[in-house]
Coordinates of C-alpha atoms in Angstrom, one line a residue:
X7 CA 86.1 11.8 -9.2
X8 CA 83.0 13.1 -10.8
X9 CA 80.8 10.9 -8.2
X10 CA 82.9 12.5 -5.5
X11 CA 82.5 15.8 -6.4
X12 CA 78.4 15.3 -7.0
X13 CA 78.0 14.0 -3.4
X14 CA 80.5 16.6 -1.7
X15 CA 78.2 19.5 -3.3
X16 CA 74.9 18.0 -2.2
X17 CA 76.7 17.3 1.3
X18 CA 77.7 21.2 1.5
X19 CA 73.8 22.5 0.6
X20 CA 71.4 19.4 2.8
X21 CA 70.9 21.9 5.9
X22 CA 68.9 23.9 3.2
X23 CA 66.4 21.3 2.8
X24 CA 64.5 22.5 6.0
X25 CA 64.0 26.2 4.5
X26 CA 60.3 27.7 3.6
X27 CA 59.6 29.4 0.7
X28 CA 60.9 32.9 1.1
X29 CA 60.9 36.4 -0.2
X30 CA 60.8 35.9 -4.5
X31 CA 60.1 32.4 -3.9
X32 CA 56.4 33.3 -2.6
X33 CA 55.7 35.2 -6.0
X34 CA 57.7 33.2 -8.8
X35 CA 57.2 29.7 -7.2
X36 CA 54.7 29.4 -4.2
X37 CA 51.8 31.6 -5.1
X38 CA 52.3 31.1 -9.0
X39 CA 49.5 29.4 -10.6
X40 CA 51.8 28.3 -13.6
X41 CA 53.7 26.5 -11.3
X42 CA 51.5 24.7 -9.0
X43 CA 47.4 25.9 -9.8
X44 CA 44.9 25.5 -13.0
X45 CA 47.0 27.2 -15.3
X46 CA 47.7 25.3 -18.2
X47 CA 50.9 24.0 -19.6
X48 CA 50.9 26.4 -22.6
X49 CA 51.3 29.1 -20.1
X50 CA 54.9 28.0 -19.4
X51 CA 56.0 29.0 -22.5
X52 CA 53.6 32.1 -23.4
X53 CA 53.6 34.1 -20.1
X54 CA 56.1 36.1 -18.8
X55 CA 58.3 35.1 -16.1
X56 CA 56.9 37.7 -13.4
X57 CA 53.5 38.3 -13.3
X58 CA 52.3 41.0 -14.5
X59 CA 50.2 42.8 -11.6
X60 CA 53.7 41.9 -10.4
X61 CA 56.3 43.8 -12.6
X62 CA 56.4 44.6 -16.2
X63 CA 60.0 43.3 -16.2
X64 CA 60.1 41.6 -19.5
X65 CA 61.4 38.5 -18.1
X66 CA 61.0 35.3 -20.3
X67 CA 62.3 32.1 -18.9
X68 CA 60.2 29.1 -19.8
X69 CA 62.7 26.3 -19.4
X70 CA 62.8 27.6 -15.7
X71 CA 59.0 27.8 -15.4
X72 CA 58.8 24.5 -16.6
X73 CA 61.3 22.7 -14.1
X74 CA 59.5 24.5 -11.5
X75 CA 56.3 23.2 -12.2
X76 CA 57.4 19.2 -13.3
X77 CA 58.9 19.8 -9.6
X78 CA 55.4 20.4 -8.7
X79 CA 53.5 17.7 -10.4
X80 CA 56.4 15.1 -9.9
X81 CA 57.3 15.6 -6.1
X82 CA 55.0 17.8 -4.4
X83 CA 54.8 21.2 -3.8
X84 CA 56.9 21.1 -1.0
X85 CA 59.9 23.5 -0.7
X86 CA 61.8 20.3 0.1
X87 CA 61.3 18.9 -3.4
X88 CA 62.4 22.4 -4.6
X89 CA 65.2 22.2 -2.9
X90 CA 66.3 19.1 -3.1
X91 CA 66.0 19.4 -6.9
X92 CA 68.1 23.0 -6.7
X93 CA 70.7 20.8 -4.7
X94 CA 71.0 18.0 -7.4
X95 CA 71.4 20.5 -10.3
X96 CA 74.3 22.3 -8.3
X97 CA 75.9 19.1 -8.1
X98 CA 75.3 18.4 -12.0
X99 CA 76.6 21.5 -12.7
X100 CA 80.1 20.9 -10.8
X101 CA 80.1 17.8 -12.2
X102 CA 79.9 19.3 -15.7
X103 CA 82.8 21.8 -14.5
X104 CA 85.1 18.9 -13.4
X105 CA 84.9 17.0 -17.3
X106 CA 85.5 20.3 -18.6
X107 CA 88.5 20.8 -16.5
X108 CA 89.9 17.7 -17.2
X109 CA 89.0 18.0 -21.0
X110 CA 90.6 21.2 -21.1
X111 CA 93.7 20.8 -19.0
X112 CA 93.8 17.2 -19.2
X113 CA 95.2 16.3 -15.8
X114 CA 93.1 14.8 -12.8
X115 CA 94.2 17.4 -10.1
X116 CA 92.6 20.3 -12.4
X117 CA 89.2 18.4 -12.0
X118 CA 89.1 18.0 -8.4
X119 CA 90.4 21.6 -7.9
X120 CA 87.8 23.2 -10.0
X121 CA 84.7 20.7 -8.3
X122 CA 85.8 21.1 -5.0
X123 CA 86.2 25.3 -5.1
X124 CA 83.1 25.5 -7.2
X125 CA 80.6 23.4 -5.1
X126 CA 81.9 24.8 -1.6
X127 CA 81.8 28.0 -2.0
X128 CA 79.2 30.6 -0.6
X129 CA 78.7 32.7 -3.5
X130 CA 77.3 30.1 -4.8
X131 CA 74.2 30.0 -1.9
X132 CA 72.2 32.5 -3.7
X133 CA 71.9 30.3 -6.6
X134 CA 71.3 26.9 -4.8
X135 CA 69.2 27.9 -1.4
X136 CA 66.2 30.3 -2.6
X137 CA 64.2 28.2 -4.8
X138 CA 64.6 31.1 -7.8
X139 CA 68.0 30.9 -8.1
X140 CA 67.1 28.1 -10.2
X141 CA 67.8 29.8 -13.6
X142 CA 71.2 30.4 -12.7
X143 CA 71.7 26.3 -12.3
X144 CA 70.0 26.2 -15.5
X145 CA 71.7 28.9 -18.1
X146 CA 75.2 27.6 -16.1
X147 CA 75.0 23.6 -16.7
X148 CA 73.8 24.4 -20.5
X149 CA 76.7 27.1 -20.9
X150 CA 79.0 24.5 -19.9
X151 CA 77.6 21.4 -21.5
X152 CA 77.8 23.9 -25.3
X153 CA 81.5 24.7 -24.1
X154 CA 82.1 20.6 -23.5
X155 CA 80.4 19.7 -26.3
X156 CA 82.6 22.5 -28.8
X157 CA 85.8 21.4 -26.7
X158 CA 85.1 17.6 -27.5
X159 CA 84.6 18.3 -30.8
X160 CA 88.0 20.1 -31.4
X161 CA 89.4 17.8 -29.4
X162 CA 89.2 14.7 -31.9
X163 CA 90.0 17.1 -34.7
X164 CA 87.1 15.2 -36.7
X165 CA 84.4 16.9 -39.1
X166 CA 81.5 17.3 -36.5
X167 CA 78.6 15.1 -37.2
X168 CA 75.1 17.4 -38.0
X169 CA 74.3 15.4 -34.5
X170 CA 76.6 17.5 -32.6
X171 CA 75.7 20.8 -34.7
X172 CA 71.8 20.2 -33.4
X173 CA 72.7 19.1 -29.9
X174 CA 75.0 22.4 -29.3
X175 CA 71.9 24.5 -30.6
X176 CA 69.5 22.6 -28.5
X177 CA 71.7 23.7 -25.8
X178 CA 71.5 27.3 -26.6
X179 CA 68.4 27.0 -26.9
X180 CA 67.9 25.6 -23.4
X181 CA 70.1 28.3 -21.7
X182 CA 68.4 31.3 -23.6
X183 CA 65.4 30.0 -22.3
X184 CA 66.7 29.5 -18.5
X185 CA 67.9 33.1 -18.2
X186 CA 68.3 36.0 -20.7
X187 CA 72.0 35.9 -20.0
X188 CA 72.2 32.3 -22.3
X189 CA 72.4 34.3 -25.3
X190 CA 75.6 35.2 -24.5
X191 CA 76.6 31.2 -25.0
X192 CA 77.2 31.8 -28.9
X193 CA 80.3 34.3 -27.5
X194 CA 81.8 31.4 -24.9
X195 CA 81.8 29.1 -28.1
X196 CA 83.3 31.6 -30.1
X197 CA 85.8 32.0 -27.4
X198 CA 86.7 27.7 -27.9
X199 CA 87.0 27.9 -31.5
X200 CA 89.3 31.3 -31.7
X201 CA 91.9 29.5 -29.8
X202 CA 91.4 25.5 -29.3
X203 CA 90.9 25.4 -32.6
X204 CA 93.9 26.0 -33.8
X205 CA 95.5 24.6 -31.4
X206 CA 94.0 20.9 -31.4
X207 CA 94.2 21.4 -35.6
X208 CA 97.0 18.5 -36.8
X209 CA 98.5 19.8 -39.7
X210 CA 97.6 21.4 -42.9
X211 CA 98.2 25.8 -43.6
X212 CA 96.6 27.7 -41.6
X213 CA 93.3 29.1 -43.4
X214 CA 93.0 32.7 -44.5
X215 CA 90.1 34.6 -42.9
X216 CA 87.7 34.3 -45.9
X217 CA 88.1 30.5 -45.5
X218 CA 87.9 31.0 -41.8
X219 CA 84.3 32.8 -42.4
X220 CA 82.8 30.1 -44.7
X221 CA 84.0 27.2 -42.9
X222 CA 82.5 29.0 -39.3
X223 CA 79.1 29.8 -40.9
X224 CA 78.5 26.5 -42.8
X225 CA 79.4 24.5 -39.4
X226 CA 77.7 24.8 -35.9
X227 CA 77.6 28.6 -36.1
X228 CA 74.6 28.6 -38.9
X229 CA 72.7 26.6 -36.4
X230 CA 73.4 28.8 -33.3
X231 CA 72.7 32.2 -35.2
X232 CA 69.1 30.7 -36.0
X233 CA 68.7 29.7 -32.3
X234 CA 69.8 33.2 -31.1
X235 CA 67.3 34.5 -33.7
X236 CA 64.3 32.0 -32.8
X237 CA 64.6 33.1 -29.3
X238 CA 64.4 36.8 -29.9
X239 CA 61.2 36.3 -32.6
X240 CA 59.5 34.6 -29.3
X241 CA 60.5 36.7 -27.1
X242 CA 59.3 39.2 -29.8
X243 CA 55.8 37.2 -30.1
X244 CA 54.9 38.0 -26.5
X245 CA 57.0 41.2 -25.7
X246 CA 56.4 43.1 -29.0
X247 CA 59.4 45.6 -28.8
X248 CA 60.0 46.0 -25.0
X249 CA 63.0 45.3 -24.4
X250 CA 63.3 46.4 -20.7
X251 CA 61.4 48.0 -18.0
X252 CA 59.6 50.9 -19.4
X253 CA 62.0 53.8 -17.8
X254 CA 58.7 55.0 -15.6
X255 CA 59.0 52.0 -14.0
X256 CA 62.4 51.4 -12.9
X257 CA 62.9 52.7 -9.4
X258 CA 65.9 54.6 -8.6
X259 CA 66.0 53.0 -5.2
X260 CA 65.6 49.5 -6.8
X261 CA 68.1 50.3 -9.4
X262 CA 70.3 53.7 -9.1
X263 CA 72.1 53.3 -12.2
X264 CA 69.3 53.7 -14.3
X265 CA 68.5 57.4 -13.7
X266 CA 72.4 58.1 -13.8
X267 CA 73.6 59.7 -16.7
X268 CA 77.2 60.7 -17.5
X269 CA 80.4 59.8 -15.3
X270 CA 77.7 57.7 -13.2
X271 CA 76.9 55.4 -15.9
X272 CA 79.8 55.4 -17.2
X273 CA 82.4 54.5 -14.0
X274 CA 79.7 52.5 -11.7
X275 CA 80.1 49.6 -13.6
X276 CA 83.5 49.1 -12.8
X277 CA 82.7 49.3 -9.2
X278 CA 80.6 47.0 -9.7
X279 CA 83.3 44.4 -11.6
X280 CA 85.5 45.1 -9.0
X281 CA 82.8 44.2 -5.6
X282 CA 81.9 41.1 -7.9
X283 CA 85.5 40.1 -8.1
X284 CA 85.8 41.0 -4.5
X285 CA 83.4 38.6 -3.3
X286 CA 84.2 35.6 -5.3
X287 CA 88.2 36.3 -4.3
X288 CA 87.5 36.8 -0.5
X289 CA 83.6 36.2 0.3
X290 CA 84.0 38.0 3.7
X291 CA 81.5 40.3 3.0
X292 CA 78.4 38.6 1.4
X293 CA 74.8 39.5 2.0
X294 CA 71.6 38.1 0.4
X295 CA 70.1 41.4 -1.0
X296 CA 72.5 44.1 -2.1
X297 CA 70.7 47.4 -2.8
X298 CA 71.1 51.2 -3.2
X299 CA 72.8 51.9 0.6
X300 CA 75.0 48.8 0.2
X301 CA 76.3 49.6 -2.7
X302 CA 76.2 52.5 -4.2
X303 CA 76.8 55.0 -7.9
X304 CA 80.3 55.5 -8.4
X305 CA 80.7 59.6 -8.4
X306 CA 84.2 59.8 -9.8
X307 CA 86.6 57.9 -11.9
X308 CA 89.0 57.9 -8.8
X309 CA 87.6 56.2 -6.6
X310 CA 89.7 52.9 -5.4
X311 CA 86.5 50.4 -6.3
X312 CA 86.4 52.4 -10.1
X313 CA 90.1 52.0 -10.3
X314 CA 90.8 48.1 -9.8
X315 CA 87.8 47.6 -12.0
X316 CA 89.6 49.0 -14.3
X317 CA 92.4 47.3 -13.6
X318 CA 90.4 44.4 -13.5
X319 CA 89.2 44.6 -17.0
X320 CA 92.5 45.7 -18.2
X321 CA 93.6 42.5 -16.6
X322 CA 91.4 40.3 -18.3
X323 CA 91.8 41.8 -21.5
X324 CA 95.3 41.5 -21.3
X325 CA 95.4 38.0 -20.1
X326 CA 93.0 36.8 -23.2
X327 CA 95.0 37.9 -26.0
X328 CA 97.8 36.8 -24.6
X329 CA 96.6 33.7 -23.8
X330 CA 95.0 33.6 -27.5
X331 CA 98.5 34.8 -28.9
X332 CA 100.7 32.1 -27.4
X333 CA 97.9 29.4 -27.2
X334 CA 97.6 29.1 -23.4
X335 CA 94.7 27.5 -22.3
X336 CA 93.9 29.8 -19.5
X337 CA 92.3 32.1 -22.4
X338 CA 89.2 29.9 -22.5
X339 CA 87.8 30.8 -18.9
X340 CA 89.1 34.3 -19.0
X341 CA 87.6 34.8 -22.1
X342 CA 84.1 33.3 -20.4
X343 CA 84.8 35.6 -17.6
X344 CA 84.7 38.6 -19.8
X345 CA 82.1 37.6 -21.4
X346 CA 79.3 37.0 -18.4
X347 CA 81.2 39.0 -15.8
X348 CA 82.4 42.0 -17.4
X349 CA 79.5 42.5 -20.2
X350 CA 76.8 41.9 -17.9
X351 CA 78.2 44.9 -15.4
X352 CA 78.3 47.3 -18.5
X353 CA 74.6 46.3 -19.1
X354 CA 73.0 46.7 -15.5
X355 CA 71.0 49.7 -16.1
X356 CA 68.7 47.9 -18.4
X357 CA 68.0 45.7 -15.7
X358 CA 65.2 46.2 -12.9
X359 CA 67.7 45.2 -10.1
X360 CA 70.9 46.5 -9.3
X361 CA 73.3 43.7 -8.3
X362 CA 72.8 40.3 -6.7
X363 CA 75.2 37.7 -5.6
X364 CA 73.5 35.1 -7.8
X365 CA 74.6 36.4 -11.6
X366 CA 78.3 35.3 -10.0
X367 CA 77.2 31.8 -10.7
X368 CA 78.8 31.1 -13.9
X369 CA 81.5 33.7 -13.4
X370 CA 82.4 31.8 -10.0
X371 CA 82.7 28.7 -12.0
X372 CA 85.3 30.4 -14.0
X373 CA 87.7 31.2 -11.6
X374 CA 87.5 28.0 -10.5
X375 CA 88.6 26.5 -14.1
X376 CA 91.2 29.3 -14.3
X377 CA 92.7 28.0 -10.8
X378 CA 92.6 24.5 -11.7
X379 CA 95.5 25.7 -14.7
X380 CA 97.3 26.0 -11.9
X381 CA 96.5 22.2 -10.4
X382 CA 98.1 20.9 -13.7
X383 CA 101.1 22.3 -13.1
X384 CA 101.9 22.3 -9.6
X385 CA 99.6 19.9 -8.4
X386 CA 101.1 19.0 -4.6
X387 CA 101.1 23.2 -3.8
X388 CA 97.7 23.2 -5.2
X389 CA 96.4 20.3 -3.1
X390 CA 97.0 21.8 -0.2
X391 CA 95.2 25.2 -1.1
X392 CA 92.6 23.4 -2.4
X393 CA 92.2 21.7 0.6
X394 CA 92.3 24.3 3.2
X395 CA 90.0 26.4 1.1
X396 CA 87.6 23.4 0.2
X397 CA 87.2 23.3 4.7
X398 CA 87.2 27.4 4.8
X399 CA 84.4 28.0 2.4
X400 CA 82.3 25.0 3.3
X401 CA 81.9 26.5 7.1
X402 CA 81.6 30.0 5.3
X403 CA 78.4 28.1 3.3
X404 CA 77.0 26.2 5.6
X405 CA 77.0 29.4 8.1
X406 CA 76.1 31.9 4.9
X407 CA 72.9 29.2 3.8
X408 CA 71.1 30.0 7.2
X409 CA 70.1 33.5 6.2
X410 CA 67.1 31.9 4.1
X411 CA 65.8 30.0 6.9
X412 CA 63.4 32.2 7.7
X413 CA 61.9 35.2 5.9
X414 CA 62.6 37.4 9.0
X415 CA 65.9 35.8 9.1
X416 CA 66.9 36.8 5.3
X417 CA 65.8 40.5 6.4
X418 CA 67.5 40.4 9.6
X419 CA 70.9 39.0 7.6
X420 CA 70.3 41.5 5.6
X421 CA 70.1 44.9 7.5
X422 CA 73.0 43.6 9.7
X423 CA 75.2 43.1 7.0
X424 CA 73.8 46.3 4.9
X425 CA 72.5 48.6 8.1
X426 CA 71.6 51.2 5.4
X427 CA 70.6 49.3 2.5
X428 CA 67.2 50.4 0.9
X429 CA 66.0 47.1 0.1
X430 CA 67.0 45.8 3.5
X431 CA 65.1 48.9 6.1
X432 CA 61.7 48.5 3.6
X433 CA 61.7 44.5 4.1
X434 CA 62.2 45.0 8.0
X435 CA 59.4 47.9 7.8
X436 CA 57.4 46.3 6.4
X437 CA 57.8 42.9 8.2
X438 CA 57.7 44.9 11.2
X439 CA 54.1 46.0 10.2
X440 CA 52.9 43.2 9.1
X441 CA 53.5 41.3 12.2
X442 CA 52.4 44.7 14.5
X443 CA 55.8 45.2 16.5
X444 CA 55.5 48.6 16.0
X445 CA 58.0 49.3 18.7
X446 CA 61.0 48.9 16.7
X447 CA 59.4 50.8 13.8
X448 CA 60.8 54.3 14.6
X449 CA 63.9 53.3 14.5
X450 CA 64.0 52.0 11.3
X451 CA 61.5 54.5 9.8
X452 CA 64.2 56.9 10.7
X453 CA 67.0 55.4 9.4
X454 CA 64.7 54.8 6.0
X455 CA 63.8 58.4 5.4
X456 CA 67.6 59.8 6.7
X457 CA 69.5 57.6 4.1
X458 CA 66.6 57.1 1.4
X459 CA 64.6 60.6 1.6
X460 CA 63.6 60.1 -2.0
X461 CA 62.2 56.7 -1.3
X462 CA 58.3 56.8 -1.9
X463 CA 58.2 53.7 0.9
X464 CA 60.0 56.1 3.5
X465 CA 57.6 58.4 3.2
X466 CA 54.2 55.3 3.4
X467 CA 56.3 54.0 7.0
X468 CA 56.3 57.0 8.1
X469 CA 52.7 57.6 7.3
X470 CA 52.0 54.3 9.1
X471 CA 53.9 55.8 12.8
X472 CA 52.0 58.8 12.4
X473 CA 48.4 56.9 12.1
X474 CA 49.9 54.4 14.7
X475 CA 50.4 57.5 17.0
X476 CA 46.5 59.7 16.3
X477 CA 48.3 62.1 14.3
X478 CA 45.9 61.3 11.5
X479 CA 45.8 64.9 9.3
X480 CA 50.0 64.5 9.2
X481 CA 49.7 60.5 8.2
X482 CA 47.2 61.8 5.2
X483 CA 49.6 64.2 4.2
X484 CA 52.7 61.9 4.6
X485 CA 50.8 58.8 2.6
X486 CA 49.5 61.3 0.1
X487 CA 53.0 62.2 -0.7
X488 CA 53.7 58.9 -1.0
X489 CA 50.9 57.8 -3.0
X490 CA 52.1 60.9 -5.5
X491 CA 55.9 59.8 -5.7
X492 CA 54.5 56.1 -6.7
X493 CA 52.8 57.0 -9.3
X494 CA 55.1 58.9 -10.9
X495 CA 56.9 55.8 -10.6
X496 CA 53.9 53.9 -12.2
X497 CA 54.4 51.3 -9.1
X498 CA 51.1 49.8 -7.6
X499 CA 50.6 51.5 -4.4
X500 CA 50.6 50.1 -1.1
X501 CA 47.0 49.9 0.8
X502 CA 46.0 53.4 2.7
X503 CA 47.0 52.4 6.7
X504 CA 43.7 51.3 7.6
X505 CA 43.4 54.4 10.5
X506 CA 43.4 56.7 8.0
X507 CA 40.1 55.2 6.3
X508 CA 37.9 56.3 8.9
X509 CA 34.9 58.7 8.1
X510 CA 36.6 62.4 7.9
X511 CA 40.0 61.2 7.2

């Protein structure tokens, strides 16, 4: 079944092989020289992920770093080899669902249900096609392998050996290094040992919670607690005590929710929970870059998206305790899913980015071990959704996968799917530039400054029409409020259109 699984998943993503390098790729993996260039290998593990003429995004991901540039030195650098690698690892990592389906629901049919759903379906394309979805592959196989590894453990209702107590910390170690979000592992093994662990425990009183405490901390928890605390003293060695983007440089149009302040901050999360569950229930409505336009701040605790993600978290809540209560095994993945689906929305305004399809990774994989609980009981109905879903959401993938194949095609994707999206009209605009089909500009310029009016690069595109048309003295004005509104933004600025460099201008 495993072997099954593996080739069905690297089946579903080969028509990605053929895709360039595009949009974070060129920055993270193309034109890094930690990756492929005279850096040396001690700059994997002491440089931030981003450059930093790049993005002061304190970003520290040297496991990641480090697979991109063995890719380099071991196959080429070739997207292909990148790819092909992403591919393998998406495979590993529904293979790693599949024994933990089994393992925890210990019938076959839960396997297949929860490989098949995971590897086919598109949510999952942001993770596997660009090349820097990579540290979602990572943090998500060693997330798993640390909930295996606990679950095994229980399981045999043995004393763990000390073998097993270093190899779950190597783990977290591994996934706090792949992406900042590993650190919430420690939680998704709490989450095994509040429930399975009673319920896999033989015979003997129940201990009190003193004993409970003592027996936690002198086991596998000591070891993860010094991990957690290791990674934070080297992110600390190279950060000092930046935590996040210095507020200056956050942009509003990058990230909305970080100038937001009251109901805002408070009720957009939830409309965030609720498109996130949206998409992974019924992907009808992906697109590879969501951005202010897209999806927008949540103005009022009544609106519907607010409400069901409250409902959504009152769900979840309800459904762990429950499940914890009367031992049910469908606690373990809905405890997960709390943990990296509903935490991580409460947090977003820390973040330099507003919300992308790839942090669904791990929470996709989730539902897809909740729904094979169902495959144990009532595995003949369950066969046949599985199947006809398996075929659904392979077309949707293979379809979804061809917005990378091209960087004009991502943009492209993108303002069709999001016609008002910030991040979208500014990628065209810029392409659009770049490449000197000014015709189409206006249009797009227009659209830019009537949705995004407080959007410093609204104000550069139209600077660039204006030069592009003689009407040099309003281009100066328009780039110089420009210039202004990204530097009170503390971005780089972009290069003065070259018409307006000429003597008297």
């Amino acid at each position: 079944m495993p072997a099954t699984v593996a080739l069905f998943a690297v089946v579903v993503y080969i028509p990605s092989w053929s895709h360039p390098f595009v949009y974070d790729d060129l920055p993270i993996v193309r034109d890094n020289p930690v990756v492929f260039g005279d850096a040396p290998w001690r700059d994997v593990f002491t440089k931030p992920y981003w450059s930093r003429g790049i993005t002061a995004d304190p970003l520290y991901r040297p496991v990641t770093t480090a697979s991109f540039r063995l890719n380099a030195t071991l196959l080429g650098h070739r997207p292909v080899a990148y790819h092909v690698v992403s591919t393998l690892l998406h495979a590993l990592a529904a293979v790693l669902l599949v024994l933990t389906a089994n393992l925890l629901w210990n019938h076959p049919a839960a396997g297949w249900t929860a490989g098949l759903l995971f590897a086919a379906h598109p949510i999952n394309c942001e993770s596997v096609v660009p090349i820097v979805g990579r540290s979602e592959l990572l943090v998500m196989i060693f997330v798993i392998l640390m909930i295996y590894v606990r679950l095994d453990t229980i399981r045999r209702a043995a004393a763990p050996a000390v073998r097993r107590h270093l190899v779950l910390s190597l783990f977290y170690a591994l996934a706090c290094f792949s992406k900042e979000q590993g650190i919430l592992g420690l939680l998704a093994v709490a989450a095994v040992d509040m429930h399975f662990r009673r319920e896999f425990a033989t015979n003997g009183p129940a201990p009190n919670l003193r004993e409970s405490l003592n027996a936690l901390f002198a086991s596998h928890y000591l070891g993860l607690i010094l991990t957690a605390a290791g990674v934070l003293f080297v992110r600390w060695s190279i950060f000092g005590w930046q935590r996040t983007v210095p507020d200056l440089g956050i942009d509003p149009a990058f990230n909305p929710i970080a100038a937001a302040d009251g109901i805002e901050r408070i009720a957009t999360p939830f409309a965030l929970l609720a498109t996130a569950v949206q998409l992974i229930a019924l992907p009808v409505n992906l697109c590879p870059i969501w951005s202010r336009g897209g999806i927008d701040l949540a103005r009022s605790f009544t609106e519907p998206r607010v409400l069901a993600g409250f409902v959504i978290t009152a769900s979840l809540l309800f459904a762990a305790a429950t499940g914890l209560k009367r031992r049910r095994r469908v606690a373990l993945p809905v405890a997960v899913l709390l943990i990296f689906l509903v935490l991580p929305c409460h947090f977003v305004h820390a973040a330099n980015w507003f919300f992308a399809e790839r942090w669904l990774y791990l929470p996709a994989a989730m539902v897809a071990l909740t729904v094979a609980g169902a495959a144990a009981f009532r595995p003949r109905a369950t066969a046949v959704f599985v199947s006809l879903a398996t075929v659904a959401l392979t077309v949707n993938t293979w379809h979804y996968q061809r917005s990378w194949s091209s960087g004009e095609a991502l943009i492209r994707v993108t303002v069709e799917r999001q016609p008002n999206g910030y991040i979208g009209l500014v990628s065209l605009c810029q392409w659009l530039e770049r490449h000197g089909q000014l015709d189409e500009m206006p249009a797009q310029v227009a659209r830019l400054q009537r949705h995004h009016p407080d959007a410093a690069d609204s104000w550069y595109f139209h600077a660039v029409l204006l030069a592009h048309h003689g009407r040099t003295d309003d281009a100066a004005r328009a780039f110089d409020r420009y210039y202004e509104m990204a530097r009170l933004l503390g971005a780089p600025p972009r290069i003065r259109p070259p018409a307006l460099n000429a003597p008297g201008n």
